PDB file of C-alpha atoms in Angstrom:
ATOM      1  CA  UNK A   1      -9.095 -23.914 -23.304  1.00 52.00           C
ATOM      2  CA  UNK A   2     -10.613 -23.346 -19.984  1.00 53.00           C
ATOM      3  CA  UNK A   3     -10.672 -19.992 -18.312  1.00 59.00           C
ATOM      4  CA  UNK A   4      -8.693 -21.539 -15.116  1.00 58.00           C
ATOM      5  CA  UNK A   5      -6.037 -23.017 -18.057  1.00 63.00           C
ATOM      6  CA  UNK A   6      -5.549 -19.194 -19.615  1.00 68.00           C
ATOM      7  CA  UNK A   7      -5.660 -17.963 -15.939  1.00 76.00           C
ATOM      8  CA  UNK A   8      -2.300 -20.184 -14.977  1.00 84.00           C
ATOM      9  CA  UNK A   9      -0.735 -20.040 -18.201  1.00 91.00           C
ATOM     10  CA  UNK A  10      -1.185 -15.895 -18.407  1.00 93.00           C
ATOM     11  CA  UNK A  11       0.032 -16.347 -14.683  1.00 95.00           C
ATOM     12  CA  UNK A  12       3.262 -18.084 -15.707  1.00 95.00           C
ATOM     13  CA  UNK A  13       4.103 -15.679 -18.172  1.00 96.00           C
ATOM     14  CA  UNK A  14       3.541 -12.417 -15.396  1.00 97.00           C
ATOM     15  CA  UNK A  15       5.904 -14.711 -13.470  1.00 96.00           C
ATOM     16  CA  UNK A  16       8.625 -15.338 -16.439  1.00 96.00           C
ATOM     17  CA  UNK A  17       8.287 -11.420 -16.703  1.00 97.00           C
ATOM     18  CA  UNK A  18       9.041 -10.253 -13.315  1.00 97.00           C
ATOM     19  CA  UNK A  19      11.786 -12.640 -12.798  1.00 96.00           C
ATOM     20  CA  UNK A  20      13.548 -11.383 -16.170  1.00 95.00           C
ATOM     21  CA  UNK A  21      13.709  -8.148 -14.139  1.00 96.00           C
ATOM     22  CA  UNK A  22      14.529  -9.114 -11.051  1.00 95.00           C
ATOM     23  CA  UNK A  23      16.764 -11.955 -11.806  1.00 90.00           C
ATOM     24  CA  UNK A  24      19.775  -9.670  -9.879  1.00 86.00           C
ATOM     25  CA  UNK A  25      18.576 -10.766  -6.194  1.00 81.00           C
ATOM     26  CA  UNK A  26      16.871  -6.906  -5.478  1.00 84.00           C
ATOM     27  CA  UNK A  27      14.277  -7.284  -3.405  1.00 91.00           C
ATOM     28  CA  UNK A  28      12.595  -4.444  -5.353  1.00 92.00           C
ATOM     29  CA  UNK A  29      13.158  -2.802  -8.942  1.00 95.00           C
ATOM     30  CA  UNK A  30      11.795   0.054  -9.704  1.00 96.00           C
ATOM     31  CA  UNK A  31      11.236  -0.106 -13.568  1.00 96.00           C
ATOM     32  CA  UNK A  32      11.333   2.749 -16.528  1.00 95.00           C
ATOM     33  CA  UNK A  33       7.702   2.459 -16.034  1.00 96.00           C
ATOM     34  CA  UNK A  34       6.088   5.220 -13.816  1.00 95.00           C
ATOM     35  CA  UNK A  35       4.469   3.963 -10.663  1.00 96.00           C
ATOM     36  CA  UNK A  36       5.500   0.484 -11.469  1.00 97.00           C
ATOM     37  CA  UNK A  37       8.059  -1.934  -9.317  1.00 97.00           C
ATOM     38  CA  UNK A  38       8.542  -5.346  -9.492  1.00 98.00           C
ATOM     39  CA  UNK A  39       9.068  -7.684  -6.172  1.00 97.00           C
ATOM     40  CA  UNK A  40      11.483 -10.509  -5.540  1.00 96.00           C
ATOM     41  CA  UNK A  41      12.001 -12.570  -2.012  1.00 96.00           C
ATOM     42  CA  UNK A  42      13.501 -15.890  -2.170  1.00 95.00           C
ATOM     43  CA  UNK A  43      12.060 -16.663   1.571  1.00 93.00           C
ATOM     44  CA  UNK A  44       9.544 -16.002   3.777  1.00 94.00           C
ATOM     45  CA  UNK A  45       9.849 -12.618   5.677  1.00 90.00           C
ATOM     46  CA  UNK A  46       9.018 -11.937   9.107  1.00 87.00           C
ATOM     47  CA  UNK A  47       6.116  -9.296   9.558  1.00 87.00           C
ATOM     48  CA  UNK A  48       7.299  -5.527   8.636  1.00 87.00           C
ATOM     49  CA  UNK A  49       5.853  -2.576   9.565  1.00 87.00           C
ATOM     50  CA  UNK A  50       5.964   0.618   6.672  1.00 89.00           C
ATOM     51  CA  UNK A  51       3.396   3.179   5.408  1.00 90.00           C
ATOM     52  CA  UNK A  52       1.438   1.381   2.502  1.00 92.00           C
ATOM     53  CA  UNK A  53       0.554   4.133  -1.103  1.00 93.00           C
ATOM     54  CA  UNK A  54      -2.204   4.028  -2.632  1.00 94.00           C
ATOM     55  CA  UNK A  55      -1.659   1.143  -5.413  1.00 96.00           C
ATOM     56  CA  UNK A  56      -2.951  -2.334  -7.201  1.00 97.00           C
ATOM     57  CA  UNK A  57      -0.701  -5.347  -6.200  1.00 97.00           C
ATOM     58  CA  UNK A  58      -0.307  -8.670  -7.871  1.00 98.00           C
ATOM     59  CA  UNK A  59       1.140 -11.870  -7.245  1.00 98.00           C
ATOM     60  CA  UNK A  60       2.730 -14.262 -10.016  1.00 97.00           C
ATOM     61  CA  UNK A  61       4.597 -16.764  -7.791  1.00 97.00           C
ATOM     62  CA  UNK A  62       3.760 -17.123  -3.576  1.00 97.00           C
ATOM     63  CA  UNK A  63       1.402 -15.469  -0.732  1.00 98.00           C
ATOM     64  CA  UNK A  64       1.677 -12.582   1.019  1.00 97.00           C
ATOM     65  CA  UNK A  65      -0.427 -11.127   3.957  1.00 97.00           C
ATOM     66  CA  UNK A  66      -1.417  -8.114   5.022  1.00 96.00           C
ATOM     67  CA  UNK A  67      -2.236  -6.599   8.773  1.00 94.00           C
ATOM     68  CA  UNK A  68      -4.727  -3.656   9.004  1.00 93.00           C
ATOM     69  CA  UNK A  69      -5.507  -2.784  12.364  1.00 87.00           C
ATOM     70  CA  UNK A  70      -6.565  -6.233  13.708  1.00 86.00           C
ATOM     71  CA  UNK A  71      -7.783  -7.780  10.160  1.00 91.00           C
ATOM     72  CA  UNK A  72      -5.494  -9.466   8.139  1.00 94.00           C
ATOM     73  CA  UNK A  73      -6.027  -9.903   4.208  1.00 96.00           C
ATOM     74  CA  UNK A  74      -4.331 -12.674   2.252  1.00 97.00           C
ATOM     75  CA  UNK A  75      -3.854 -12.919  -1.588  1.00 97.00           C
ATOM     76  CA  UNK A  76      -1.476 -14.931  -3.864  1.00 97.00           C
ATOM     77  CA  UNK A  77      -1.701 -15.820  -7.325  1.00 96.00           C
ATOM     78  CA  UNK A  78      -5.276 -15.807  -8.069  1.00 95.00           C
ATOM     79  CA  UNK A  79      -6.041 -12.300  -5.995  1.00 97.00           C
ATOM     80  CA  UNK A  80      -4.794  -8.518  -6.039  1.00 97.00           C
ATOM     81  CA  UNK A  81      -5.116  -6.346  -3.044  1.00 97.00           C
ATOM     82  CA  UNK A  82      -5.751  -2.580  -3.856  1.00 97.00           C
ATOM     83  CA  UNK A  83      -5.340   0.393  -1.522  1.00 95.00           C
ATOM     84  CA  UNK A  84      -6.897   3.644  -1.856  1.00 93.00           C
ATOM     85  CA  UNK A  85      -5.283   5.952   0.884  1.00 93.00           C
ATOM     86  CA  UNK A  86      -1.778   5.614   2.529  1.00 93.00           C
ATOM     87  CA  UNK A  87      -2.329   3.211   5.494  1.00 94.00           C
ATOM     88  CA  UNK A  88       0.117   2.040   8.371  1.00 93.00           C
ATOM     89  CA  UNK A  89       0.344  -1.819   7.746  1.00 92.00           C
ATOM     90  CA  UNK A  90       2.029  -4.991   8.832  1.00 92.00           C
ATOM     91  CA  UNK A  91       2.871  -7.823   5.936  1.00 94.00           C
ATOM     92  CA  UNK A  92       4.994 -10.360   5.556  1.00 94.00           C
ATOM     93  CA  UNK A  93       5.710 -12.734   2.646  1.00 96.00           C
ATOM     94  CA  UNK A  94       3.867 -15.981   3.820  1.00 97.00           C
ATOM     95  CA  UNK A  95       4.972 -18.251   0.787  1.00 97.00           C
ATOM     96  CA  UNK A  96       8.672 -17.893  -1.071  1.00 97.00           C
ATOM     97  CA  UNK A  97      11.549 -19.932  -1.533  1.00 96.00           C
ATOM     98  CA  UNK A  98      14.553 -20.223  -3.423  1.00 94.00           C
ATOM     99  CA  UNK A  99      13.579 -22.304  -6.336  1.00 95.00           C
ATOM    100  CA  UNK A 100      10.461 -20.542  -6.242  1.00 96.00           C
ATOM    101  CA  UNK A 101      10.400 -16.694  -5.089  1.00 96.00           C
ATOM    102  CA  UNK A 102       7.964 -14.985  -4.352  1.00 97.00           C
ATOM    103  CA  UNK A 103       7.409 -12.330  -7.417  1.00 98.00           C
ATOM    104  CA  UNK A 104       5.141  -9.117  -7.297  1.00 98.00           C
ATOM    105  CA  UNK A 105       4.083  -6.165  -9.405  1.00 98.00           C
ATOM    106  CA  UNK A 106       2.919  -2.949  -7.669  1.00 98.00           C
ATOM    107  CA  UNK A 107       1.504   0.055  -9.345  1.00 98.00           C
ATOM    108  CA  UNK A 108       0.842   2.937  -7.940  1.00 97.00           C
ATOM    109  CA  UNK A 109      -2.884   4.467  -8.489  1.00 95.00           C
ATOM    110  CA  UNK A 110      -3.075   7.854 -10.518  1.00 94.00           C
ATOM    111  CA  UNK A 111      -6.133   9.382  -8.318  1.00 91.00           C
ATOM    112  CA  UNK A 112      -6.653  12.505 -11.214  1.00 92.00           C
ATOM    113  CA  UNK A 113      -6.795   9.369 -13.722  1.00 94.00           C
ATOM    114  CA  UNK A 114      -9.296   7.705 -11.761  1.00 92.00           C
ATOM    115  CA  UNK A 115     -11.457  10.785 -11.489  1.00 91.00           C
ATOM    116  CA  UNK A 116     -11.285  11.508 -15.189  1.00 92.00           C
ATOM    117  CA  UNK A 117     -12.417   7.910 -15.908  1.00 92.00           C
ATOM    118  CA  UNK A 118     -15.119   8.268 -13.707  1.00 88.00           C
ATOM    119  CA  UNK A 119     -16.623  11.718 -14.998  1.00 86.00           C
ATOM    120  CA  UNK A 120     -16.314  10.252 -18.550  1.00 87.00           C
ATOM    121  CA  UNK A 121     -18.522   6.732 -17.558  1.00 80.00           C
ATOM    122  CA  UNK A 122     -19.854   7.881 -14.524  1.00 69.00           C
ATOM    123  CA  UNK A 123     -23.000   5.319 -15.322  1.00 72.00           C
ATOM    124  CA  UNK A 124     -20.938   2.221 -15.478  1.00 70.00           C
ATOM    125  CA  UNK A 125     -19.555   2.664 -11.817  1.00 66.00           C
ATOM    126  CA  UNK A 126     -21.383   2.183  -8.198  1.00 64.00           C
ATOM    127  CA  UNK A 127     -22.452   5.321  -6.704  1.00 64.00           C
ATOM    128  CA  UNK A 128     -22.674   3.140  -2.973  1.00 65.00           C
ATOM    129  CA  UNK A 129     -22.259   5.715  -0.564  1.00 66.00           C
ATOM    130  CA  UNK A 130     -21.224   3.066   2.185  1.00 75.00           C
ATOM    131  CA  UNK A 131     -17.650   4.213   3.650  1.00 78.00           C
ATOM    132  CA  UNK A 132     -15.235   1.620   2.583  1.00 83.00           C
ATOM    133  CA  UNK A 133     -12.098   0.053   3.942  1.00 90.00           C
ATOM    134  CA  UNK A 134      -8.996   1.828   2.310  1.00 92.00           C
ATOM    135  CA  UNK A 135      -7.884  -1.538   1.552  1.00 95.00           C
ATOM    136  CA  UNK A 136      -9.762  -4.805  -0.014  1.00 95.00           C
ATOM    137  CA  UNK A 137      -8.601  -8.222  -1.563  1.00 97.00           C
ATOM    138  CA  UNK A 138     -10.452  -9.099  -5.151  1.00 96.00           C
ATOM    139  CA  UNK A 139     -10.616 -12.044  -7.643  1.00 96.00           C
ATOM    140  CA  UNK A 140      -7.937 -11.451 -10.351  1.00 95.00           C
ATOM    141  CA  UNK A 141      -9.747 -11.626 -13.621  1.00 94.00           C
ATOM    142  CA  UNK A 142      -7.783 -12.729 -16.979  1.00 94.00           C
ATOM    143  CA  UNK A 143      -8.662  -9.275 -18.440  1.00 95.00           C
ATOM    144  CA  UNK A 144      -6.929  -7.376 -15.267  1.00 96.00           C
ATOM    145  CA  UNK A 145      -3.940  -9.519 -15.844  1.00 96.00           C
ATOM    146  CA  UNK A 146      -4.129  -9.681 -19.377  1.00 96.00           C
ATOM    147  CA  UNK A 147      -3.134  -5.700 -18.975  1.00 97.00           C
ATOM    148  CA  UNK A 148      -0.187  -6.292 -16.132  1.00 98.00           C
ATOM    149  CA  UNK A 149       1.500  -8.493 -19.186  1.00 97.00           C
ATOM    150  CA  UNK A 150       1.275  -6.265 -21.800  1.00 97.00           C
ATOM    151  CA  UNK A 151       2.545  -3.533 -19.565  1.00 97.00           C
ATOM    152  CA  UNK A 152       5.644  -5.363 -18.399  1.00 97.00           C
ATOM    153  CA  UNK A 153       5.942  -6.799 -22.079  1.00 96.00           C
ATOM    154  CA  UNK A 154       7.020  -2.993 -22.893  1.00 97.00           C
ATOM    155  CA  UNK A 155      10.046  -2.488 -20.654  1.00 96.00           C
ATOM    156  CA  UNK A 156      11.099  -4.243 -23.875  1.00 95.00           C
ATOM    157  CA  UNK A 157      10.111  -2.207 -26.468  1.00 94.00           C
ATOM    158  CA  UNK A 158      11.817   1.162 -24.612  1.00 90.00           C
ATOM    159  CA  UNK A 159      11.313   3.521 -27.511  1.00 93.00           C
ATOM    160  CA  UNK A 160       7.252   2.820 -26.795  1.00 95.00           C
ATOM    161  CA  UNK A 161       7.238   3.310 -22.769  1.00 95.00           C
ATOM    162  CA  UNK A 162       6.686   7.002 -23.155  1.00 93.00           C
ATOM    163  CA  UNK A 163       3.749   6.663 -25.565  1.00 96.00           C
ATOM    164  CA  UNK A 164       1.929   3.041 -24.466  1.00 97.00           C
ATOM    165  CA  UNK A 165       2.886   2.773 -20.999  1.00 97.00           C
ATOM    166  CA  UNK A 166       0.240   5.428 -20.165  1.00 97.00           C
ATOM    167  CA  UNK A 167      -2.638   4.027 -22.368  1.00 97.00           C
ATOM    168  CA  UNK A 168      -1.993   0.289 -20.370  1.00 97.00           C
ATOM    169  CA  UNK A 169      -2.173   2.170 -17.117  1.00 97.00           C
ATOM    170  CA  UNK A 170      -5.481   3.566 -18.429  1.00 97.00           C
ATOM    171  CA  UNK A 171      -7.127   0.608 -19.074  1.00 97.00           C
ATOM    172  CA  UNK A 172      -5.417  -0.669 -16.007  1.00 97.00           C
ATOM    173  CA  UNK A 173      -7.516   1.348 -13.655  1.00 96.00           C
ATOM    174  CA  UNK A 174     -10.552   1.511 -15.931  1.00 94.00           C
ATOM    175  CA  UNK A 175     -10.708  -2.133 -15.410  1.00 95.00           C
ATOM    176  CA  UNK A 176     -10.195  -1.996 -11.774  1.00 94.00           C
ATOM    177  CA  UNK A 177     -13.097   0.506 -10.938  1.00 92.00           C
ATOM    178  CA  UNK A 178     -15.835  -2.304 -12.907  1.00 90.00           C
ATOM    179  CA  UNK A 179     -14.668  -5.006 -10.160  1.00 92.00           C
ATOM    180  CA  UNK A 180     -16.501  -5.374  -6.982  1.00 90.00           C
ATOM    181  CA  UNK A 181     -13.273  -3.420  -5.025  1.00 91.00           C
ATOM    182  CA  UNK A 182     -13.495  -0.220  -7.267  1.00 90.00           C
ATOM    183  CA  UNK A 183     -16.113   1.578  -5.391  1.00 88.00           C
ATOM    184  CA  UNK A 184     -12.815   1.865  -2.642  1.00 88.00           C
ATOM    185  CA  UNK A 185     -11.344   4.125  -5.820  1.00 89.00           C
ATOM    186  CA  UNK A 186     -14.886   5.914  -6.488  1.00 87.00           C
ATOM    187  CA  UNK A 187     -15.191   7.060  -2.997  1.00 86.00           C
ATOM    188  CA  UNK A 188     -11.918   8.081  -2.457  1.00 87.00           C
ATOM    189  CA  UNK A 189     -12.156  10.949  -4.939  1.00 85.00           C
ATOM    190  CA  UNK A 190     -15.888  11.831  -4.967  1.00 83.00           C
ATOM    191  CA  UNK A 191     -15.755  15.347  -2.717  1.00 73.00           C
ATOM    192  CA  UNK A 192     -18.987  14.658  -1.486  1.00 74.00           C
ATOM    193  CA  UNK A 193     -18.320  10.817   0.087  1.00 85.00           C
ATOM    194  CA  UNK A 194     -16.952  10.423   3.640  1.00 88.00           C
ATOM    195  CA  UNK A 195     -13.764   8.529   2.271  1.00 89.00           C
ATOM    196  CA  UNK A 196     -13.174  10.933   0.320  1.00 89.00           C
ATOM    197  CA  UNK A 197     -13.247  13.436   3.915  1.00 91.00           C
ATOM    198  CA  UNK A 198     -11.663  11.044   6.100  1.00 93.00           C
ATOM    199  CA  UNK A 199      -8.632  10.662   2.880  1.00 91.00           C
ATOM    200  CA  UNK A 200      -7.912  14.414   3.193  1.00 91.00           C
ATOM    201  CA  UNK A 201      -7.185  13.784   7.448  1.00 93.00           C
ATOM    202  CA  UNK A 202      -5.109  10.955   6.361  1.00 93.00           C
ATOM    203  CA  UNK A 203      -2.918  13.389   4.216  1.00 92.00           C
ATOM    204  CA  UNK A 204      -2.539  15.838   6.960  1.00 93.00           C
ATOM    205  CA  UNK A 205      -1.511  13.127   9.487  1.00 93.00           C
ATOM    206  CA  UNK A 206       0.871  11.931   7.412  1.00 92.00           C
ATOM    207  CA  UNK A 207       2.531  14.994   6.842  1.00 92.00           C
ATOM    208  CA  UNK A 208       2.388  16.063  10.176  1.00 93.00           C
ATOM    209  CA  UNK A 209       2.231  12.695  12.115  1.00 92.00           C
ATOM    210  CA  UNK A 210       5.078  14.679  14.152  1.00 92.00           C
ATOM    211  CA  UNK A 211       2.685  17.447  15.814  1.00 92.00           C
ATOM    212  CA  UNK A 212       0.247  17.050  18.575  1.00 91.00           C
ATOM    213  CA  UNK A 213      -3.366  16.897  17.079  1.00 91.00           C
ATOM    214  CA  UNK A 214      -6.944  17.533  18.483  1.00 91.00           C
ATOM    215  CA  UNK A 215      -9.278  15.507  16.882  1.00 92.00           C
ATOM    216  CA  UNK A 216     -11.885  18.427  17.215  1.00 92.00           C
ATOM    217  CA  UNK A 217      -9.756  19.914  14.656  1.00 89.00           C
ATOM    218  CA  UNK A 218      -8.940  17.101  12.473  1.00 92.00           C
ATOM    219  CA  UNK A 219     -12.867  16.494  12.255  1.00 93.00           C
ATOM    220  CA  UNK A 220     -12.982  20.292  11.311  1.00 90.00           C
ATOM    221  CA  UNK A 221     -10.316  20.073   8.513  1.00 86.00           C
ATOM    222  CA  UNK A 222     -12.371  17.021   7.382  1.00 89.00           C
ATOM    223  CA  UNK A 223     -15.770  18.672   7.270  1.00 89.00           C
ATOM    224  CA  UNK A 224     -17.202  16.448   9.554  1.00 92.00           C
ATOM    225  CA  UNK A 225     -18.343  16.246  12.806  1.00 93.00           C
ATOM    226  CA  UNK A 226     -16.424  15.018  15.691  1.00 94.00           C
ATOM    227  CA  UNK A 227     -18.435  11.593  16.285  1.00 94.00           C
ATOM    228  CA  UNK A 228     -18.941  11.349  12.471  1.00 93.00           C
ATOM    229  CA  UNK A 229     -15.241  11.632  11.998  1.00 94.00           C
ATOM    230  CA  UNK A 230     -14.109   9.448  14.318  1.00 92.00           C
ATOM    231  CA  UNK A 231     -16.738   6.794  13.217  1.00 94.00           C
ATOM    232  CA  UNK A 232     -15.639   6.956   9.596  1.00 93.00           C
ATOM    233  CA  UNK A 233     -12.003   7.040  10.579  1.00 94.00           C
ATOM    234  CA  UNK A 234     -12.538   3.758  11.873  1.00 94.00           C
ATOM    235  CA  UNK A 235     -14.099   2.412   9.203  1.00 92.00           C
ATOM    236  CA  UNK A 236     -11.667   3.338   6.321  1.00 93.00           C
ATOM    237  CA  UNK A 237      -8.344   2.850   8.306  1.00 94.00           C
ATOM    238  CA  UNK A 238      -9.187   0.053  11.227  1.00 93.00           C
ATOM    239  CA  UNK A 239      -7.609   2.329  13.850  1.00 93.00           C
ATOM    240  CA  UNK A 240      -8.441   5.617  15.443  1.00 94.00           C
ATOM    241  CA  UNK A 241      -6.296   8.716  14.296  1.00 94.00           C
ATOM    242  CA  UNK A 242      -4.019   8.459  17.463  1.00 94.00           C
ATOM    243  CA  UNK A 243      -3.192   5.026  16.479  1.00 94.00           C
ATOM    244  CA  UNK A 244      -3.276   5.846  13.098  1.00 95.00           C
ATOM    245  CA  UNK A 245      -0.319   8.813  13.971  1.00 95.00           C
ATOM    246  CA  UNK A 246       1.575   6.560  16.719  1.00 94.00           C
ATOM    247  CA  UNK A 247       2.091   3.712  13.367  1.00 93.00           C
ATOM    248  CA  UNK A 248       3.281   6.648  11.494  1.00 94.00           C
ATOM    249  CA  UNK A 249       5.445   7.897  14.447  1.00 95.00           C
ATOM    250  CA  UNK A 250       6.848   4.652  14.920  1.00 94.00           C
ATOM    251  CA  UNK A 251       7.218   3.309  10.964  1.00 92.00           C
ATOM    252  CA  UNK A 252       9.170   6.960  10.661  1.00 93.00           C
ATOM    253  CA  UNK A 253      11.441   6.011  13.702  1.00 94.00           C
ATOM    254  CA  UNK A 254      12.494   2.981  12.417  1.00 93.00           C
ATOM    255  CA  UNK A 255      13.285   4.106   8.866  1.00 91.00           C
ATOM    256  CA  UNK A 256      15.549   6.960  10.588  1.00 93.00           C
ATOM    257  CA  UNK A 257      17.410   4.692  12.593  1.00 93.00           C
ATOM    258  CA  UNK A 258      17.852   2.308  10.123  1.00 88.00           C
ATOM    259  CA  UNK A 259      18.723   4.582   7.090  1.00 88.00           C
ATOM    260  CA  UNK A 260      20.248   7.103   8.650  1.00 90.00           C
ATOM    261  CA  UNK A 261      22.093   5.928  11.555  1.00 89.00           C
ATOM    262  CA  UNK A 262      19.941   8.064  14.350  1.00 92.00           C
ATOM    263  CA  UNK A 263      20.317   7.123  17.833  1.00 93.00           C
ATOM    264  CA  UNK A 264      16.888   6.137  19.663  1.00 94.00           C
ATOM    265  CA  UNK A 265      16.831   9.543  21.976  1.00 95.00           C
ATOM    266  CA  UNK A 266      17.525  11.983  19.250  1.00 95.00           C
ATOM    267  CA  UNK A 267      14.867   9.658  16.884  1.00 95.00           C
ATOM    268  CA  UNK A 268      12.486  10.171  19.474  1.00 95.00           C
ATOM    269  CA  UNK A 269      12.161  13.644  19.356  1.00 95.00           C
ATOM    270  CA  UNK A 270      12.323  13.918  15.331  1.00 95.00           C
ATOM    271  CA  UNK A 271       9.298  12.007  15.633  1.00 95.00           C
ATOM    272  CA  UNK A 272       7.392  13.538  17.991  1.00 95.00           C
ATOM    273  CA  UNK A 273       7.931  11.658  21.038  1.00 95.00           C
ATOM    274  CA  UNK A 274       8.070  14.359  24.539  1.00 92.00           C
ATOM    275  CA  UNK A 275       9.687  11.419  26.210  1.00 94.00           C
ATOM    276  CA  UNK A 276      12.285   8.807  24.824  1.00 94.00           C
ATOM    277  CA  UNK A 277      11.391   6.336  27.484  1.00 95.00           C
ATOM    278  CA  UNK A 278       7.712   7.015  26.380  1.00 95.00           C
ATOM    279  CA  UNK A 279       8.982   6.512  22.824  1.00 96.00           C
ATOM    280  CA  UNK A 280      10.928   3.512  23.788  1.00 95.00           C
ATOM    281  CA  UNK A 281       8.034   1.580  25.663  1.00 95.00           C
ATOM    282  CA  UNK A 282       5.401   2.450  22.495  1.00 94.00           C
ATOM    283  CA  UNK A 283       8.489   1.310  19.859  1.00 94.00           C
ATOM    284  CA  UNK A 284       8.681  -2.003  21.605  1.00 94.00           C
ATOM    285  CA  UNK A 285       5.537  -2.688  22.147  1.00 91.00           C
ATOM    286  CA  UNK A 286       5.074  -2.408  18.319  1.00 89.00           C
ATOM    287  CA  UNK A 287       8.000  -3.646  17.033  1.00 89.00           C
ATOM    288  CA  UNK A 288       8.572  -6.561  19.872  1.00 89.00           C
ATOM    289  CA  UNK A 289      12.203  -5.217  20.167  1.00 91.00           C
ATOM    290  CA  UNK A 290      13.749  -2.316  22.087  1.00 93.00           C
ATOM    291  CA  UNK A 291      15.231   0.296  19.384  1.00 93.00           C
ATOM    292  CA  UNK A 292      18.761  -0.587  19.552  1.00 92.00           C
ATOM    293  CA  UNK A 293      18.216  -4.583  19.668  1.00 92.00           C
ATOM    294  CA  UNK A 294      15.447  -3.996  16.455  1.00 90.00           C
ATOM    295  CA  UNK A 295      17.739  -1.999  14.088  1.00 90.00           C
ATOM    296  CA  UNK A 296      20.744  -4.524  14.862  1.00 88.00           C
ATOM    297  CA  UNK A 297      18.402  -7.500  13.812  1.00 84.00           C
ATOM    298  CA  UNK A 298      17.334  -5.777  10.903  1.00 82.00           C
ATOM    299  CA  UNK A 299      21.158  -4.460   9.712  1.00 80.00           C
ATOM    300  CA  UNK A 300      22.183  -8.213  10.520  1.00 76.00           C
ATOM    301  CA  UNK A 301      19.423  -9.413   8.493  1.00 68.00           C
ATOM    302  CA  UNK A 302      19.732  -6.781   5.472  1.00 61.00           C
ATOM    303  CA  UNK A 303      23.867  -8.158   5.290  1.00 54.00           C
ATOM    304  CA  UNK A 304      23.253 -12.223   5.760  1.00 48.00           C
TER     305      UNK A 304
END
């Protein structure tokens, strides 16, 4: 049997999988599995904005796309996309339909597992000292996917989660940093690499994407100097850090009017905003819809 034959056939059995779990219609199902949800649409989706973990995606069944900044990345079946800090995206399912949904698995990456794995075989992994993009599209090999199977294969065998589910995960990542997109994962938590920096500005930003920043002092928190920063800001995220913090503004804004019923004015200053016309202009200039007239698409969407 060919490698492409195993390739589709292991493929079709990630897909029988996910859809065993996600045969209720939730868009998303958050298994007994730490870290690990499985995806469902049965159309294409118009592009959504939301704050991105760090975390290994796969595809069994459609395409999906993803926005950084101006670059887009594509993968599908044959591709995962991997993510090493949290980063302010726009995706949208590009290939889904009823008789054939689109059907993901997303784990979240265990950054103290990574670091372990990388002490213990620190000669088997790059040492490129090139700052990467936080985010990077890579050839699915049959061993990678080999792993995702036998992972889902336990929600199963529940007595053995506990135990296995950890050792899969392992492996999981293990296998990850030897493909061409694991220096992303080296960087990010060697102390002494820029990513590694620039990952420790993202944090603060997104736990204070609310406050007023200098970037004097974000380059400061970051060990780095100003130009330095700024240049390797770029390069991880796409975006400078006041774009980077207006995404997270804005992706925040949404999810409070949406969830919790927030009007725009009172949104705006939860987020940050001085000005709600300020906010306003920005959130429609982003989203392509005032406040009010976005949220009522999306609640008329979420209930037909």
């Amino acid at each position: 049997m060919s490698s492409l034959q195993s390739n589709t056939m292991a493929t079709a059995k990630l897909a029988q999988q996910i859809d065993k779990w996600t045969a209720s219609g939730a868009n998303q199902v958050e298994t007994e599995i730490n870290g690990l949800s499985l995806v469902r649409w049965a159309s294409v989706t118009p592009p959504t904005s939301y704050t991105h973990n760090p975390s290994i995606c796969l595809i069994a069944q459609g395409k999906k796309r993803v926005i950084l900044g101006e670059e887009s990345y594509v993968y599908d079946a044959s591709h995962f996309l991997v993510s090493s800090v949290n980063l302010p995206i726009i995706a949208n399912i590009m290939e889904a339909t009823p008789e054939s949904p689109y059907l993901g698995v997303v784990m979240e990456l265990d950054l103290q597992v990574i670091s372990e794995l990388i002490s213990e075989s620190e000669d088997l992994f790059s040492n490129d000292q090139q700052t990467q993009k936080g985010i990077a599209v890579g050839l699915l090999s049959e061993s990678l996917l080999d792993a995702f199977i036998r992972m889902l294969g336990l929600l199963d065998e529940r007595d053995n989660v506990k135990i296995l589910a950890p050792i899969i995960q392992r492996e999981i990542l293990y296998r990850l940093l030897t493909t061409e997109q694991g220096i992303l994962l080296h960087q990010i938590v060697k102390a002494e690499s820029r990513s590694y920096q620039i990952s420790k500005a993202i944090e603060w930003l997104k736990s204070n994407f609310f406050k007023p920043f200098s970037v004097n002092e974000l380059a400061a928190h970051s060990g780095m100097s100003v130009s330095a920063f700024y240049t390797h800001f770029r390069l991880v995220t796409a975006m400078t850090p006041l774009q980077f913090q207006k995404k997270l503004r804005l992706n925040e804004a949404r999810r409070l009017m949406l969830t919790e019923s927030l009007d725009a004015t009172a949104t705006a200053f939860k987020v940050g905003y001085e000005s709600p016309s300020q906010f306003s202009r920005e959130y429609r200039r982003f989203f392509g819809e005032s406040p009010l007239k976005d949220i009522k698409i999306l609640r008329e969407t979420e209930q037909g």
